[in-house]
PDB file of C-alpha atoms and ligand atoms in Angstrom:
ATOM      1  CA  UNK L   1     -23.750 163.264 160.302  1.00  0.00           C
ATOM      2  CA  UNK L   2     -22.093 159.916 161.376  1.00  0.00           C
ATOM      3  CA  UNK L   3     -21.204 159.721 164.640  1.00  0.00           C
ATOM      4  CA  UNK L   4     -19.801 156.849 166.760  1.00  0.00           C
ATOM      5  CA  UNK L   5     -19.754 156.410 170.677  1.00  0.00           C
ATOM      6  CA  UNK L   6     -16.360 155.175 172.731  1.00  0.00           C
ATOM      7  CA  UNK L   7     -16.332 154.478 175.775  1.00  0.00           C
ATOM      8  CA  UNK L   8     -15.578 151.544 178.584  1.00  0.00           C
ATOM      9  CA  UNK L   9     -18.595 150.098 179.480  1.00  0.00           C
ATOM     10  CA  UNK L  10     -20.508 152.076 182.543  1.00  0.00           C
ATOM     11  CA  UNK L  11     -19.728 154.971 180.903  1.00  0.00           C
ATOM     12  CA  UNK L  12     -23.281 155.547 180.002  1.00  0.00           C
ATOM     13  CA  UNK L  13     -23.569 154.808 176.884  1.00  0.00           C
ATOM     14  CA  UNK L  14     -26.838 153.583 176.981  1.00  0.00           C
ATOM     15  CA  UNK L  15     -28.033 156.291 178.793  1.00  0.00           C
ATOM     16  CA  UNK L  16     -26.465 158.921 176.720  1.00  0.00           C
ATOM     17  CA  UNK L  17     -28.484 157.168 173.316  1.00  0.00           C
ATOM     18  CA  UNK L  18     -31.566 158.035 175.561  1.00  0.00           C
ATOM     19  CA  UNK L  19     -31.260 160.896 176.171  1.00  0.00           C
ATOM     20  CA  UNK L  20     -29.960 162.288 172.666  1.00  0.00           C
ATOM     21  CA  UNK L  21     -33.486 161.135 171.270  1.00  0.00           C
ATOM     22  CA  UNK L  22     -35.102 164.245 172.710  1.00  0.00           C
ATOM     23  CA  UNK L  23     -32.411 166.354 170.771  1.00  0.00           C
ATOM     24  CA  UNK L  24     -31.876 164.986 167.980  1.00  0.00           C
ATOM     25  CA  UNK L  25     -33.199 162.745 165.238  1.00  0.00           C
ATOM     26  CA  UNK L  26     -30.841 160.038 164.076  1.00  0.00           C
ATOM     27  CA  UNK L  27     -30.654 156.187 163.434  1.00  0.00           C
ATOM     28  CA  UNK L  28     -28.965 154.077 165.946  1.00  0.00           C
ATOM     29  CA  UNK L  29     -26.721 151.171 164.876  1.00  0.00           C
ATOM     30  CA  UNK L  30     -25.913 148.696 167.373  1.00  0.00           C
ATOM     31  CA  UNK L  31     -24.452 146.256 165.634  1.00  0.00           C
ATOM     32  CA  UNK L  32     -24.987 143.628 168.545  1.00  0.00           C
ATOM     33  CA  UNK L  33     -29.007 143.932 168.313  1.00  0.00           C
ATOM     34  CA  UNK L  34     -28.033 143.863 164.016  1.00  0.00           C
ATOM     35  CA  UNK L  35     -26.416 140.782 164.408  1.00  0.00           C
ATOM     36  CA  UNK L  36     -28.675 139.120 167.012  1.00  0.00           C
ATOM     37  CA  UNK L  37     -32.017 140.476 164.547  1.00  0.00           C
ATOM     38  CA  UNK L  38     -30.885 138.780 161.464  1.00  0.00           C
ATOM     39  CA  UNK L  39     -30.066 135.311 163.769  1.00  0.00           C
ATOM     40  CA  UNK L  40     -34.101 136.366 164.841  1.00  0.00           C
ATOM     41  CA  UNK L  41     -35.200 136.701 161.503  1.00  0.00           C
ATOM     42  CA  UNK L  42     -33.598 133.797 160.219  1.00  0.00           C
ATOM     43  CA  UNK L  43     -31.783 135.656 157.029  1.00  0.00           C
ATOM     44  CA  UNK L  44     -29.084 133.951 155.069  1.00  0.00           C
ATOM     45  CA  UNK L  45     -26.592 136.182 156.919  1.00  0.00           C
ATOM     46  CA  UNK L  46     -28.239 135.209 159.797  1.00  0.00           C
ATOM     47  CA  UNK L  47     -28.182 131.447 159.440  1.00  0.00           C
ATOM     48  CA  UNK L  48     -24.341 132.227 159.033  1.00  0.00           C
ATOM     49  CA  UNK L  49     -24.262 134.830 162.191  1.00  0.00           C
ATOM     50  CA  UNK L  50     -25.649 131.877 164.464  1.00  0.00           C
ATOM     51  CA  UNK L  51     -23.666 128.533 162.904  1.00  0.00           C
ATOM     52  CA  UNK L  52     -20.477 130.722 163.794  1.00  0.00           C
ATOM     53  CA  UNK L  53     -21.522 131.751 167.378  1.00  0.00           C
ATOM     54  CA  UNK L  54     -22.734 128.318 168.076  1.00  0.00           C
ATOM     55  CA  UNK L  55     -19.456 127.083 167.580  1.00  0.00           C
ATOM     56  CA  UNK L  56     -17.704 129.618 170.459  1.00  0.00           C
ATOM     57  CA  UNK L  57     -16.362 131.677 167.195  1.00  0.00           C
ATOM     58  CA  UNK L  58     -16.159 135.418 166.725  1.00  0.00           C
ATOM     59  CA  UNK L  59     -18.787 136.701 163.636  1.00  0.00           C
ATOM     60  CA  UNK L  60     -15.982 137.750 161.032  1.00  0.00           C
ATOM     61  CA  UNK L  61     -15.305 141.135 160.136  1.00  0.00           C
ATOM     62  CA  UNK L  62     -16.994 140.402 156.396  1.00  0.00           C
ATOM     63  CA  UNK L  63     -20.164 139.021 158.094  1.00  0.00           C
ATOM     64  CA  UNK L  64     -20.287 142.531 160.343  1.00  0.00           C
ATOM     65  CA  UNK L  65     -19.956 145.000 157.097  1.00  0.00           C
ATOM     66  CA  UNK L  66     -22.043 142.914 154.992  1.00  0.00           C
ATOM     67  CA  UNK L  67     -25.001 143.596 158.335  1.00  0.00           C
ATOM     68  CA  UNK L  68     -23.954 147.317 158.371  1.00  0.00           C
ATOM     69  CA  UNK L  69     -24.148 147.979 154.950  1.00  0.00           C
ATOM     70  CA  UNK L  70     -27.500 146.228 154.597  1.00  0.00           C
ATOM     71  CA  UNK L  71     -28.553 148.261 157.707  1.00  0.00           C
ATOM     72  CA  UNK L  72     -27.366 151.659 155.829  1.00  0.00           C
ATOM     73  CA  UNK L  73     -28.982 150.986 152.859  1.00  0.00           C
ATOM     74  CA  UNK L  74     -32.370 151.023 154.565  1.00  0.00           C
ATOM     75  CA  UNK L  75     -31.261 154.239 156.179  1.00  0.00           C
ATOM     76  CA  UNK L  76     -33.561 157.351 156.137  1.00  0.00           C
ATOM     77  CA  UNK L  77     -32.214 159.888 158.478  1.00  0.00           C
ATOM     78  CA  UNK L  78     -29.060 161.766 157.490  1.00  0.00           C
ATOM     79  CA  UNK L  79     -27.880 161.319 161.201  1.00  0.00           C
ATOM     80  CA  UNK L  80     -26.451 158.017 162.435  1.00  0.00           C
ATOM     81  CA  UNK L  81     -25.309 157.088 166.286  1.00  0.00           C
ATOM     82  CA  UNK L  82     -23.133 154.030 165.713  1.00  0.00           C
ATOM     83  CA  UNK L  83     -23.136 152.090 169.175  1.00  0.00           C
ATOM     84  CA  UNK L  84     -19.973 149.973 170.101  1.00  0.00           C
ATOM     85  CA  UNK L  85     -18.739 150.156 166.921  1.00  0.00           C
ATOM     86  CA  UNK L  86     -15.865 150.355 165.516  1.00  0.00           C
ATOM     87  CA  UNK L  87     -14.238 147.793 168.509  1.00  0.00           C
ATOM     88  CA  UNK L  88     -11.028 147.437 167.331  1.00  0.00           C
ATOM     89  CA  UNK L  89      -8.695 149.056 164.568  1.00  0.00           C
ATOM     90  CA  UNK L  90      -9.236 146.377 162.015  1.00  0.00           C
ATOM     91  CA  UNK L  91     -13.122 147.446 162.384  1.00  0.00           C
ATOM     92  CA  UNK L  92     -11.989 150.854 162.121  1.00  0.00           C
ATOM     93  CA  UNK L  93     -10.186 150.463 158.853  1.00  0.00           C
ATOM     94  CA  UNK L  94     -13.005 148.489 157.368  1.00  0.00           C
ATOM     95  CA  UNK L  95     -15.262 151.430 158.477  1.00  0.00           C
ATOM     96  CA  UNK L  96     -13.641 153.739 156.582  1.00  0.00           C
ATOM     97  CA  UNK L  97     -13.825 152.094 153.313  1.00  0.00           C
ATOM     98  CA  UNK L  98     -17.357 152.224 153.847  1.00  0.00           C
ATOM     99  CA  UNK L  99     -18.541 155.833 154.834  1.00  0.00           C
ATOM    100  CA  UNK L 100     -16.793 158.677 156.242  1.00  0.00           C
ATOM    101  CA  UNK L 101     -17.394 159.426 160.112  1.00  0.00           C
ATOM    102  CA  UNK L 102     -18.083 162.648 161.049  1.00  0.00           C
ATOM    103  CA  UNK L 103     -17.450 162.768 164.785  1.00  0.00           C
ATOM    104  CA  UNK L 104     -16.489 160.200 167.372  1.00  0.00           C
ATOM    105  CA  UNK L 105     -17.281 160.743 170.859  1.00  0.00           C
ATOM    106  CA  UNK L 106     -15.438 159.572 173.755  1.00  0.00           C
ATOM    107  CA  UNK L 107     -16.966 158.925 176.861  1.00  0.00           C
ATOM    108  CA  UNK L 108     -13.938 159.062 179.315  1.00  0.00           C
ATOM    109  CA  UNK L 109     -14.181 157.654 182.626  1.00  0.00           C
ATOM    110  CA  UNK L 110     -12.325 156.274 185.188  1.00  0.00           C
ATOM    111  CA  UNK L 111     -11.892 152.464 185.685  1.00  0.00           C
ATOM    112  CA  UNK L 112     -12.429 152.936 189.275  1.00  0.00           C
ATOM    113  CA  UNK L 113     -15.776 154.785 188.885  1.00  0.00           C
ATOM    114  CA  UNK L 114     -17.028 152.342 185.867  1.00  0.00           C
ATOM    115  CA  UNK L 115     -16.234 149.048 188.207  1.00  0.00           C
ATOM    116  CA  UNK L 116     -18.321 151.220 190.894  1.00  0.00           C
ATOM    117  CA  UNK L 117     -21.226 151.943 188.911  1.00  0.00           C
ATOM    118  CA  UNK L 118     -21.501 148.276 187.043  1.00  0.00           C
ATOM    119  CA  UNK L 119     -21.416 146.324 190.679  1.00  0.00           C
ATOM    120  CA  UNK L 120     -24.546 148.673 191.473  1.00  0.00           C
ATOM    121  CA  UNK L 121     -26.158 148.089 187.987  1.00  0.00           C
ATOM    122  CA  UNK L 122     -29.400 146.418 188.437  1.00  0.00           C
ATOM    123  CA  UNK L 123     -31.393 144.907 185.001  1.00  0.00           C
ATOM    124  CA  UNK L 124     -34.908 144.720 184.815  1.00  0.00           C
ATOM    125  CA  UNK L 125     -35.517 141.072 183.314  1.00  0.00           C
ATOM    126  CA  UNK L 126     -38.561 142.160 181.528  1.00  0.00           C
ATOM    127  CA  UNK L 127     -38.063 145.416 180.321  1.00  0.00           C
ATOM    128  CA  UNK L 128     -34.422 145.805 179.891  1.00  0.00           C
ATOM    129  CA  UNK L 129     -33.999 149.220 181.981  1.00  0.00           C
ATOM    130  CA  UNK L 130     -31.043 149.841 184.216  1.00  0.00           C
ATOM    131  CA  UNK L 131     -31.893 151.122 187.432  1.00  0.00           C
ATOM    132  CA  UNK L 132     -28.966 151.742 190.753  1.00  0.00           C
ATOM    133  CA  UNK L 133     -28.886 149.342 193.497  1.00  0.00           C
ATOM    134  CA  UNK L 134     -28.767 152.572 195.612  1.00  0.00           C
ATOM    135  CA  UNK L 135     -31.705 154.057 194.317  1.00  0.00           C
ATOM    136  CA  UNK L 136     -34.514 151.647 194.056  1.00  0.00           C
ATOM    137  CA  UNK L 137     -36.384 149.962 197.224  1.00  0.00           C
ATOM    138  CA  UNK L 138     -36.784 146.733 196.230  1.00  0.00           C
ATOM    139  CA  UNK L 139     -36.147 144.095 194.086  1.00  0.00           C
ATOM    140  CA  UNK L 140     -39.045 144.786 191.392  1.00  0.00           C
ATOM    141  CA  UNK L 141     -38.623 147.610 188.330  1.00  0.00           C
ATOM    142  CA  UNK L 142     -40.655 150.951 189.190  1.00  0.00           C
ATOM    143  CA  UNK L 143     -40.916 151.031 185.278  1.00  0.00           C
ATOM    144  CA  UNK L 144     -42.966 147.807 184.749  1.00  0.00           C
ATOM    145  CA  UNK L 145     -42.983 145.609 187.786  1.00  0.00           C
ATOM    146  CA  UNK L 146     -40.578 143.008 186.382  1.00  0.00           C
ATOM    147  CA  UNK L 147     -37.589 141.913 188.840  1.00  0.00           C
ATOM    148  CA  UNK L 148     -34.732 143.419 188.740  1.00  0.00           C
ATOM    149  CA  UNK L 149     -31.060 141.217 188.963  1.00  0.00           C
ATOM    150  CA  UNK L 150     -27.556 141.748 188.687  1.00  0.00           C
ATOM    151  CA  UNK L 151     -26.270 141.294 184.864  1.00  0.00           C
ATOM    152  CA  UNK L 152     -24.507 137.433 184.994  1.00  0.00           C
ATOM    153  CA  UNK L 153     -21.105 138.767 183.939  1.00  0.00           C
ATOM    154  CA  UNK L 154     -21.503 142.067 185.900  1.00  0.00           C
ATOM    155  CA  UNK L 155     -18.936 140.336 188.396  1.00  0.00           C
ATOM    156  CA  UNK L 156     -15.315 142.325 189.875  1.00  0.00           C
ATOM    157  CA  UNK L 157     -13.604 139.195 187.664  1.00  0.00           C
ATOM    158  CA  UNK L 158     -15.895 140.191 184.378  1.00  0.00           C
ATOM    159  CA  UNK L 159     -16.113 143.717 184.616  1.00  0.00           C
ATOM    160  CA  UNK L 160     -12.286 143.757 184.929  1.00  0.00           C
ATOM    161  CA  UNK L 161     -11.680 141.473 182.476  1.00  0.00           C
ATOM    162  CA  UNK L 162     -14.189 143.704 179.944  1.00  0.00           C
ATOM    163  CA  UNK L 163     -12.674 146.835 180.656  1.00  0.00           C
ATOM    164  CA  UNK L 164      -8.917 145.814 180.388  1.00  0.00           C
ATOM    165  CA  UNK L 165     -10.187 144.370 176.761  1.00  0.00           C
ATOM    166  CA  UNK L 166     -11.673 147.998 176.213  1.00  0.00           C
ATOM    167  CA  UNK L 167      -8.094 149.746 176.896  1.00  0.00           C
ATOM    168  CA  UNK L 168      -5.935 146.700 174.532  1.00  0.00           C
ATOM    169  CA  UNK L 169      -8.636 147.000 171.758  1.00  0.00           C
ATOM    170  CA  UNK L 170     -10.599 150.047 171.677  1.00  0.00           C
ATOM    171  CA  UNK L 171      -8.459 152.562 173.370  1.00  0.00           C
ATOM    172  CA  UNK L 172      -5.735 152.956 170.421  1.00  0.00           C
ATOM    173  CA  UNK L 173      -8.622 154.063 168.194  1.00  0.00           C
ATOM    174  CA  UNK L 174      -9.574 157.078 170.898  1.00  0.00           C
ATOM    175  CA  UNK L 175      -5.615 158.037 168.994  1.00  0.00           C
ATOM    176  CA  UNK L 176      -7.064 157.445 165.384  1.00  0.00           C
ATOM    177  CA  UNK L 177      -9.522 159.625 165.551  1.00  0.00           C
ATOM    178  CA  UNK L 178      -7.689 162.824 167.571  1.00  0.00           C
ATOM    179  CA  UNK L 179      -5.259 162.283 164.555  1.00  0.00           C
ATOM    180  CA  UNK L 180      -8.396 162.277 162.309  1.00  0.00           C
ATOM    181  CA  UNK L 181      -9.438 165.483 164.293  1.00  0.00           C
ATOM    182  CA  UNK L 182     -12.959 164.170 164.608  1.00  0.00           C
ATOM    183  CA  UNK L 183     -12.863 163.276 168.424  1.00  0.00           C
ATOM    184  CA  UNK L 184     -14.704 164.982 171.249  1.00  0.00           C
ATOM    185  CA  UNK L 185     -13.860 163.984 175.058  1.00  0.00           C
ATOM    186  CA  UNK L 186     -16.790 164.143 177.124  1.00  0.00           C
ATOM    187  CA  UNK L 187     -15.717 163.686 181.112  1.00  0.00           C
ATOM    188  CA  UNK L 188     -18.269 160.668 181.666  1.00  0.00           C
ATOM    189  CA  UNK L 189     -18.119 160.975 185.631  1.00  0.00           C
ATOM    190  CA  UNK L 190     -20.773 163.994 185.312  1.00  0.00           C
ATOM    191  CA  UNK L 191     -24.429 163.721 185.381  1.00  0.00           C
ATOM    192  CA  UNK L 192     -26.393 162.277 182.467  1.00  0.00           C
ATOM    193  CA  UNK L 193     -27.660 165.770 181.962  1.00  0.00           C
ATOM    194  CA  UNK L 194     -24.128 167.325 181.480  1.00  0.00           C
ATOM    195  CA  UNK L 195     -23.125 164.921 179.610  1.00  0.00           C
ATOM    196  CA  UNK L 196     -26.071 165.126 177.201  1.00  0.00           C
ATOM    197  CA  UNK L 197     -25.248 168.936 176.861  1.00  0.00           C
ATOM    198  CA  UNK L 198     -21.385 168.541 176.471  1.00  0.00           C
ATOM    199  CA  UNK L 199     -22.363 165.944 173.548  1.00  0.00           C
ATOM    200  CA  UNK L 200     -24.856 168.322 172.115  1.00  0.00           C
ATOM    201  CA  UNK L 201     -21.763 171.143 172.220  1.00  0.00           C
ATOM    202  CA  UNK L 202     -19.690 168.760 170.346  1.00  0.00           C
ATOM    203  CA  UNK L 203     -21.821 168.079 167.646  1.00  0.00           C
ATOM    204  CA  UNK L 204     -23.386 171.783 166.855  1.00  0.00           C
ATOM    205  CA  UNK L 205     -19.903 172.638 167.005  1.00  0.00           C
ATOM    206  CA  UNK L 206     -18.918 169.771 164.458  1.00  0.00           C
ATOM    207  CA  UNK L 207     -22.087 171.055 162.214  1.00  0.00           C
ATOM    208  CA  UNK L 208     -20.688 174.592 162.018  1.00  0.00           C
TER     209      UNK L 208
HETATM  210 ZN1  LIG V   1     -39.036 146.743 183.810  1.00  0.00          ZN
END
């Protein structure tokens, strides 16, 4: 089954990829961390992936397929959790040249409650987990000790400016794929547990 996640960032995401991995077994494909490990492991495409970044430039849309497919190829489970991709509806029709998506679903949630959420977003800057300002003592990550800060661009002006990006780009495919009739709407304001079990819903009901 390939499946691909939507939704405006704070709308757990993240979390939801988590949490899935006690339910099911699948690949993940972030193609952010693809793009970043060939830069890392100094590939051809990656030699190309950084030059074009260095220079303030977007990675073109070749460059991205070109990582997917190489990513797919090594593939071994038959499920696969595509994370912020497709981004756009150019991505989207590249996409589906290249494998047929099974389900798509779409973490809705209110601007309002997303801008909430990413002010109160705390990184650990070792270990990468995401705790709530609300909900931790002090500055240091129960997980591992590491300190915790605010994400740079987690700002009112950045978060604002990401999320009205989300709803020009993204947004119009959330319409793609309920024409498709491969999207599930998952209400994203819920707990992480709900959410986990609405997603679950979707895709036994998708299997059957
Ligand atoms: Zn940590």
């Amino acid at each position: 089954m390939n499946i691909v996640l939507i939704g405006i960032q704070g709308s757990g995401k993240g979390t939801l990829v988590e949490n899935l991995k006690q339910k099911l077994k699948f690949s993940l494909i972030s193609v952010g961390e693809l793009l970043r490990g060939e830069v890392k492991k100094n590939t051809k495409l990656g030699k190309h992936i950084k030059q074009v970044q260095a220079a303030g430039n977007l990675v073109e849309i070749e460059t991205v397929m070109a990582v997917i497919q190489k990513k797919l190829a090594q593939n071994e489970n038959s499920n696969i959790v595509f994370d912020g991709f497709p981004r756009n509806s150019l991505q989207a029709e590249e996409f589906d040249k290249l494998l047929k998506l099974d389900l798509v679903i779409y973490l809705n949630l209110d601007k309002q409650t997303a801008i909430t959420r990413l002010l109160n977003r705390l990184t650990c800057t070792n270990c990468g987990s995401v705790f709530n300002k609300t909900k931790v003592k002090n500055d240091l990550c129960p997980n591992c000790g590491g300190k915790l800060e605010t994400r740079f661009d987690d700002t009112l002006e950045g978060i604002n400016k990401r999320i009205e990006q989300f709803y020009i780009e993204t947004y119009p495919l959330v319409k793609r794929y309920k024409k498709q009739k491969i999207l599930a709407e998952v209400d994203a304001s819920k707990t992480p547990n709900q959410i986990l079990k609405d997603v679950m819903r979707a895709i036994n009901e998708h299997n059957n």
